[in-house]
Coordinates of C-alpha atoms and ligand atoms in Angstrom, one line a residue:
M30 CA 25.4 -18.6 -18.4
T31 CA 25.8 -15.8 -15.9
V32 CA 22.8 -13.5 -15.4
N33 CA 23.7 -9.8 -14.7
V34 CA 21.5 -8.3 -12.1
L35 CA 21.7 -4.6 -11.4
Y36 CA 20.6 -3.4 -7.9
A37 CA 19.1 0.1 -8.3
G38 CA 17.1 0.3 -5.1
N39 CA 17.7 2.4 -2.1
P40 CA 21.5 2.6 -1.8
K41 CA 21.3 2.3 2.0
L42 CA 19.8 -1.2 1.6
W43 CA 22.3 -2.4 -0.9
S44 CA 24.4 -4.4 1.6
V45 CA 21.2 -6.2 2.8
Y46 CA 19.9 -6.9 -0.7
D47 CA 23.3 -8.0 -1.8
V48 CA 23.2 -10.8 0.8
E49 CA 19.5 -11.7 0.3
L50 CA 19.6 -11.7 -3.5
R51 CA 22.6 -14.0 -3.5
K52 CA 21.0 -16.4 -1.0
A53 CA 17.8 -16.5 -3.1
L54 CA 19.7 -16.9 -6.4
A55 CA 21.8 -19.8 -4.9
K56 CA 18.6 -21.5 -3.8
Q57 CA 17.2 -21.4 -7.3
H58 CA 20.6 -22.5 -8.7
I59 CA 20.9 -19.4 -10.8
T60 CA 24.5 -18.3 -11.5
A61 CA 24.4 -14.5 -11.4
N62 CA 26.5 -11.4 -11.0
V63 CA 24.6 -9.1 -8.6
S64 CA 26.0 -5.6 -8.3
A65 CA 25.0 -2.0 -7.8
D66 CA 27.3 -1.1 -10.7
V67 CA 26.9 -3.0 -14.0
T68 CA 27.6 -1.7 -17.5
P69 CA 24.1 -0.8 -18.7
E70 CA 24.2 -2.8 -21.9
D71 CA 25.2 -5.9 -20.0
V72 CA 22.3 -5.8 -17.5
D73 CA 19.7 -8.6 -17.8
Y74 CA 17.4 -7.6 -14.8
I75 CA 17.1 -4.4 -12.9
V76 CA 16.1 -4.5 -9.2
Y77 CA 14.5 -1.1 -8.8
A78 CA 13.0 1.3 -6.3
P79 CA 11.9 4.9 -6.9
N80 CA 14.3 6.0 -4.0
G81 CA 17.2 4.5 -5.9
P82 CA 19.6 6.2 -8.4
L83 CA 18.0 5.2 -11.7
Q84 CA 15.7 7.5 -13.7
D85 CA 16.6 6.7 -17.3
F86 CA 16.1 3.1 -18.4
T87 CA 17.1 3.9 -22.0
P88 CA 20.7 2.5 -21.8
Y89 CA 19.5 -0.9 -20.5
T90 CA 18.9 -2.3 -24.0
R91 CA 19.3 -5.9 -23.0
A92 CA 17.3 -5.9 -19.8
K93 CA 14.4 -8.4 -19.8
A94 CA 12.6 -6.8 -16.9
V95 CA 12.6 -4.2 -14.3
L96 CA 11.7 -5.8 -10.9
G97 CA 10.3 -3.3 -8.5
L98 CA 10.8 -3.4 -4.7
W99 CA 7.7 -1.3 -4.1
A100 CA 4.1 -2.3 -4.3
G101 CA 3.0 1.2 -5.6
V102 CA 4.1 2.0 -9.1
E103 CA 2.8 5.6 -9.7
K104 CA 6.4 7.0 -9.6
V105 CA 7.6 4.7 -12.4
V106 CA 4.6 3.7 -14.5
G107 CA 4.6 6.9 -16.5
N108 CA 8.3 7.0 -17.1
P109 CA 8.7 7.2 -20.9
T110 CA 12.1 5.6 -20.9
L111 CA 10.7 2.4 -19.3
T112 CA 10.1 0.1 -22.2
Q113 CA 11.0 -3.1 -20.4
H114 CA 8.5 -5.3 -18.6
Y115 CA 7.8 -3.9 -15.1
A116 CA 6.9 -6.3 -12.2
R117 CA 5.9 -4.7 -8.9
M118 CA 6.4 -6.1 -5.4
V119 CA 3.9 -8.5 -3.9
D120 CA 5.6 -10.0 -0.9
D121 CA 4.1 -11.9 2.0
G122 CA 6.2 -9.7 4.4
L123 CA 4.7 -6.6 3.0
T124 CA 1.2 -8.0 3.1
Q125 CA 1.6 -9.2 6.7
G126 CA 2.9 -5.8 7.8
M127 CA 0.0 -4.0 6.2
T128 CA -2.5 -6.4 7.7
E129 CA -1.0 -5.8 11.2
W130 CA -1.0 -2.0 10.7
V131 CA -4.5 -1.9 9.4
T132 CA -6.0 -4.2 12.1
G133 CA -4.1 -2.3 14.8
H134 CA -5.5 1.1 13.7
V135 CA -9.0 -0.2 13.1
L136 CA -9.0 -1.8 16.6
R137 CA -7.8 1.5 18.2
H138 CA -10.8 3.4 16.8
H139 CA -13.2 0.5 17.2
L140 CA -12.4 0.2 20.9
G141 CA -12.1 4.0 21.5
M142 CA -8.7 3.5 23.1
D143 CA -7.8 7.2 22.9
Q144 CA -10.3 8.2 25.6
Y145 CA -8.3 6.1 28.1
I146 CA -4.8 6.7 26.8
H147 CA -5.4 10.5 26.9
R148 CA -7.6 10.6 30.1
T149 CA -6.9 13.6 32.3
D150 CA -9.8 13.4 34.8
P151 CA -10.4 10.6 37.3
I152 CA -13.9 9.8 35.9
W153 CA -15.2 6.2 36.2
H154 CA -17.3 6.1 33.1
Q155 CA -18.0 2.7 31.5
P156 CA -19.2 3.0 28.0
A157 CA -18.8 -0.4 26.3
P158 CA -17.7 -0.4 22.7
P159 CA -19.9 -2.4 20.3
L160 CA -18.7 -5.8 19.3
A161 CA -16.8 -6.1 16.1
R162 CA -19.8 -8.0 14.7
D163 CA -21.8 -4.8 15.1
R164 CA -19.3 -2.5 13.4
T165 CA -18.9 -2.1 9.6
V166 CA -15.5 -1.5 8.1
A167 CA -15.0 -0.8 4.4
V168 CA -11.8 -1.5 2.5
L169 CA -11.4 0.4 -0.8
G170 CA -9.1 -1.7 -3.0
L171 CA -9.2 -5.5 -2.8
G172 CA -5.9 -6.3 -4.3
A173 CA -2.9 -8.1 -2.6
L174 CA -3.0 -5.8 0.4
G175 CA -6.7 -4.8 0.6
A176 CA -8.0 -8.4 0.3
A177 CA -5.6 -9.6 3.1
A178 CA -6.6 -6.7 5.4
A179 CA -10.3 -7.3 4.7
Q180 CA -10.0 -11.0 5.5
A181 CA -8.1 -10.3 8.7
L182 CA -10.8 -7.8 9.8
R183 CA -13.4 -10.4 8.9
A184 CA -11.6 -13.0 11.0
L185 CA -12.0 -10.6 14.0
D186 CA -15.7 -10.7 13.2
F187 CA -16.1 -7.1 11.8
K188 CA -18.8 -6.7 9.1
V189 CA -16.5 -6.0 6.2
C190 CA -17.4 -4.6 2.8
G191 CA -15.0 -3.9 0.0
W192 CA -14.8 -2.1 -3.3
S193 CA -12.6 -2.6 -6.3
R194 CA -12.5 -1.9 -10.1
S195 CA -13.5 -5.4 -11.1
Q196 CA -16.1 -7.3 -9.1
K197 CA -14.6 -9.6 -6.5
N198 CA -16.0 -12.6 -4.7
I199 CA -14.2 -13.0 -1.3
A200 CA -15.7 -15.3 1.3
G201 CA -17.3 -13.3 4.1
I202 CA -16.7 -9.9 2.5
D203 CA -19.5 -7.9 0.8
C204 CA -17.8 -7.0 -2.4
F205 CA -18.8 -4.1 -4.7
S206 CA -17.6 -2.3 -7.8
G207 CA -18.6 0.7 -9.8
D208 CA -19.9 4.1 -8.8
E209 CA -23.1 2.8 -7.1
G210 CA -21.0 0.2 -5.3
L211 CA -18.8 2.9 -3.9
R212 CA -21.8 4.8 -2.6
N213 CA -23.2 1.7 -1.1
V214 CA -19.9 0.8 0.6
L215 CA -19.3 4.3 1.9
S216 CA -22.8 4.9 3.2
R217 CA -22.5 2.0 5.6
A218 CA -18.8 2.3 6.7
E219 CA -18.0 3.5 10.2
I220 CA -14.4 2.9 9.4
V221 CA -12.9 3.2 5.9
V222 CA -9.5 1.8 5.0
L223 CA -8.0 3.0 1.7
L224 CA -5.8 0.5 -0.1
L225 CA -6.2 1.7 -3.6
P226 CA -3.2 2.6 -5.9
K227 CA -2.7 6.2 -7.0
T228 CA -3.9 6.4 -10.6
P229 CA -5.8 9.1 -12.6
A230 CA -9.0 7.3 -11.7
T231 CA -8.4 7.1 -8.0
E232 CA -7.0 10.6 -7.4
N233 CA -9.3 12.5 -4.9
I234 CA -11.6 9.5 -4.7
L235 CA -12.5 10.7 -1.2
N236 CA -13.7 14.2 -2.1
A237 CA -16.2 16.4 -0.3
E238 CA -19.2 14.7 -1.8
R239 CA -18.1 11.2 -1.0
L240 CA -17.0 12.1 2.5
G241 CA -20.6 13.3 2.9
W242 CA -21.8 9.8 2.0
L243 CA -20.2 8.3 5.1
P244 CA -22.1 8.0 8.4
N245 CA -21.5 11.0 10.6
G246 CA -18.3 10.6 12.7
A247 CA -16.8 7.9 10.5
V248 CA -13.0 7.2 10.7
I249 CA -10.7 7.3 7.7
I250 CA -7.5 5.1 7.7
N251 CA -5.3 5.8 4.7
P252 CA -2.2 3.6 4.1
G253 CA -2.8 3.7 0.3
R254 CA -1.5 7.0 -1.2
G255 CA -2.0 10.6 -0.2
P256 CA -3.7 11.8 -3.4
L257 CA -6.6 9.4 -2.8
I258 CA -8.0 12.1 -0.5
D259 CA -8.9 15.7 -1.2
D260 CA -7.0 17.2 1.8
G261 CA -9.0 20.4 2.0
A262 CA -12.3 18.4 2.0
L263 CA -11.0 16.1 4.7
L264 CA -9.9 18.9 6.9
A265 CA -13.3 20.6 6.5
A266 CA -15.1 17.3 7.2
L267 CA -12.9 16.8 10.4
D268 CA -13.7 20.3 11.5
S269 CA -17.5 19.9 11.0
G270 CA -17.5 16.5 12.7
Q271 CA -18.6 14.6 9.6
I272 CA -15.4 12.7 10.0
G273 CA -14.4 11.7 13.5
H274 CA -10.8 10.9 13.0
A275 CA -8.3 10.3 10.2
T276 CA -5.2 8.1 10.5
L277 CA -2.9 8.9 7.6
D278 CA 0.3 7.1 6.7
V279 CA 0.8 8.6 3.2
F280 CA 0.7 12.1 1.9
R281 CA 0.8 14.2 -1.3
V282 CA 4.2 15.5 -0.2
E283 CA 6.5 13.2 1.8
P284 CA 8.1 13.8 4.3
L285 CA 5.0 15.7 5.3
P286 CA 6.1 19.3 5.7
A287 CA 6.4 20.6 9.2
D288 CA 3.8 23.3 8.6
D289 CA 1.2 20.9 7.2
P290 CA -2.2 21.3 9.1
Y291 CA -2.4 17.5 9.5
W292 CA 0.5 17.5 12.0
A293 CA -1.3 19.7 14.6
H294 CA -4.9 18.6 13.9
P295 CA -6.4 17.1 17.1
K296 CA -8.4 14.6 15.0
V297 CA -5.6 13.4 12.8
T298 CA -2.9 10.8 13.5
V299 CA 0.1 11.0 11.2
T300 CA 2.3 8.0 10.7
P301 CA 5.4 8.5 8.5
H302 CA 4.7 6.0 5.6
I303 CA 5.5 3.0 7.8
A304 CA 2.3 1.0 7.3
A305 CA 4.2 -1.8 5.5
D306 CA 7.7 -2.2 4.4
T307 CA 9.1 -4.5 1.8
R308 CA 11.1 -7.2 3.7
P309 CA 14.4 -7.9 2.0
A310 CA 14.5 -11.7 2.6
S311 CA 11.0 -12.5 1.3
A312 CA 11.3 -9.7 -1.4
A313 CA 14.5 -11.2 -2.7
R314 CA 12.8 -14.5 -3.2
V315 CA 10.0 -12.8 -5.2
I316 CA 12.6 -11.0 -7.4
V317 CA 14.5 -14.2 -7.9
E318 CA 11.4 -16.2 -8.8
N319 CA 10.8 -13.7 -11.6
I320 CA 14.4 -14.0 -12.7
R321 CA 14.0 -17.7 -12.8
R322 CA 10.8 -17.3 -14.8
G323 CA 12.5 -14.8 -17.2
E324 CA 15.3 -17.2 -17.8
A325 CA 12.9 -20.1 -18.3
G326 CA 10.8 -18.1 -20.8
E327 CA 7.8 -18.3 -18.4
P328 CA 5.4 -15.4 -17.8
L329 CA 6.6 -13.0 -15.0
L330 CA 4.6 -12.5 -11.9
H331 CA 3.0 -9.2 -10.8
L332 CA 3.4 -7.4 -14.1
V333 CA 1.9 -3.9 -14.1
D334 CA -0.9 -3.0 -16.4
R335 CA 0.5 0.3 -17.7
E336 CA -2.8 1.4 -19.2
A337 CA -4.6 1.0 -15.9
G338 CA -1.6 2.5 -14.1
Y339 CA -1.2 -0.2 -11.4
Ligands
NDP414 P1 -3.1 -4.2 -6.0 O1 -2.8 -3.6 -7.4 O2 -2.9 -5.6 -5.7 O3 -4.6 -3.8 -5.6 C1 -5.2 -2.6 -6.0 C2 -6.7 -2.7 -5.7 O4 -7.3 -1.4 -6.0 C3 -7.4 -3.7 -6.6 O5 -8.4 -4.4 -6.0 C4 -7.9 -2.8 -7.8 O6 -9.1 -3.4 -8.4 C5 -8.3 -1.6 -7.0 N1 -8.5 -0.5 -7.9 C6 -7.5 0.1 -8.7 N2 -8.0 1.1 -9.4 C7 -9.3 1.2 -9.0 C8 -10.4 2.1 -9.4 N3 -10.2 3.0 -10.3 N4 -11.6 1.9 -8.8 C9 -11.8 0.9 -7.9 N5 -10.8 0.0 -7.5 C10 -9.6 0.2 -8.0 O7 -2.2 -3.3 -5.0 P2 -1.8 -3.7 -3.5 O8 -2.9 -4.2 -2.8 O9 -0.5 -4.5 -3.6 O10 -1.3 -2.2 -3.0 C11 -2.3 -1.2 -2.9 C12 -1.6 0.1 -2.6 O11 -1.1 0.2 -1.3 C13 -0.3 0.4 -3.5 O12 -0.6 0.8 -4.8 C14 0.4 1.5 -2.7 O13 -0.1 2.7 -3.1 C15 -0.1 1.2 -1.2 N6 1.0 0.7 -0.4 C16 1.3 1.5 0.8 C17 2.3 1.1 1.6 C18 2.6 1.8 2.9 O14 3.5 1.5 3.6 N7 1.8 2.8 3.2 C19 3.1 -0.1 1.4 C20 2.7 -0.8 0.2 C21 1.7 -0.4 -0.7 P3 -9.0 -4.7 -9.2 O15 -8.8 -5.8 -8.2 O16 -10.2 -4.8 -10.0 O17 -7.8 -4.6 -10.1
OXD415 C1 5.2 0.7 -1.5 C2 5.3 1.5 -0.4 O1 4.6 1.0 -2.5 O2 6.1 1.3 0.5 O3 5.8 -0.4 -1.5 O4 4.4 2.5 -0.2

């Protein structure tokens, strides 16, 4: 039987996904019609991204699942027309990309690279940075991306602590959960990496009070989602010196408006939501594994818990 797969991701990536999905389907010996234009009632699986054309899932009455190309789900999880199963993207390319971005930005701050890159005076001053083993990095969110980043930082010998909703046990990482756990993690973190999803429970998780729990001069690195941070509180903490620097990849409004104070702030680095990208070849394999499972009546991977919102 032929499986009908509708591609409803970013239209600019259709030609790439067309090739990669076909390759992955052939490898799994699944006979499928993959198209960006399928009669809604005939669709079996929807490959979806929030920057694609689809908003209303109602006409897709036969669809067994919506298979997301993004890791984050906050733009779709509350969609009242989404009654189908929703699986999000967990992809080794995405995870590797995030791990590289996080370790790169942590090392920049750990080694104090900026003072040499932006040197203006010929001053031979030799302050040695501490070793990684003497630096504590906290990772908030120990899921697919956070756990991998935490482990990579640990492999570099940083002291790594982490925080998540449920208690974790990850070798070499000091894991915490709950409100007291958050206070504990933040009060020792010289560098904090945010890899939480945006949900009602995580919005403004870094507010003025919690920024105050961090050691003076701590660095914030946020590749998670913009609303995790109270922007006004962060700007005030940067101005007072409580926070030494913020490297931000994600924002409440994207693209970040040209007049946003983050652009010009001397203690802020803005990157344009490029921390990690879904890689079409590996992502297509994840999507097709779920199609295989759907057709075989097996449980789908990476299903979203709609109540928790991630
Ligand atoms: P996961 O769902 O695998 O992990 C989320 C983690 O956050 C889990 O450890 C979870 O806890 C924890 N968490 C969720 N809610 C709470 C809470 N209320 N309190 C404490 N911990 C909580 O997501 P991923 O690791 O795959 O992705 C994380 C986020 O990264 C995405 O949601 C997205 O926003 C962002 N992202 C950004 C990209 C970029 O380019 N900037 C690219 C891809 C993703 P538990 O383990 O107990 O469930
Ligand atoms: C994602 C993202 O959620 O790119 O995948 O932010």
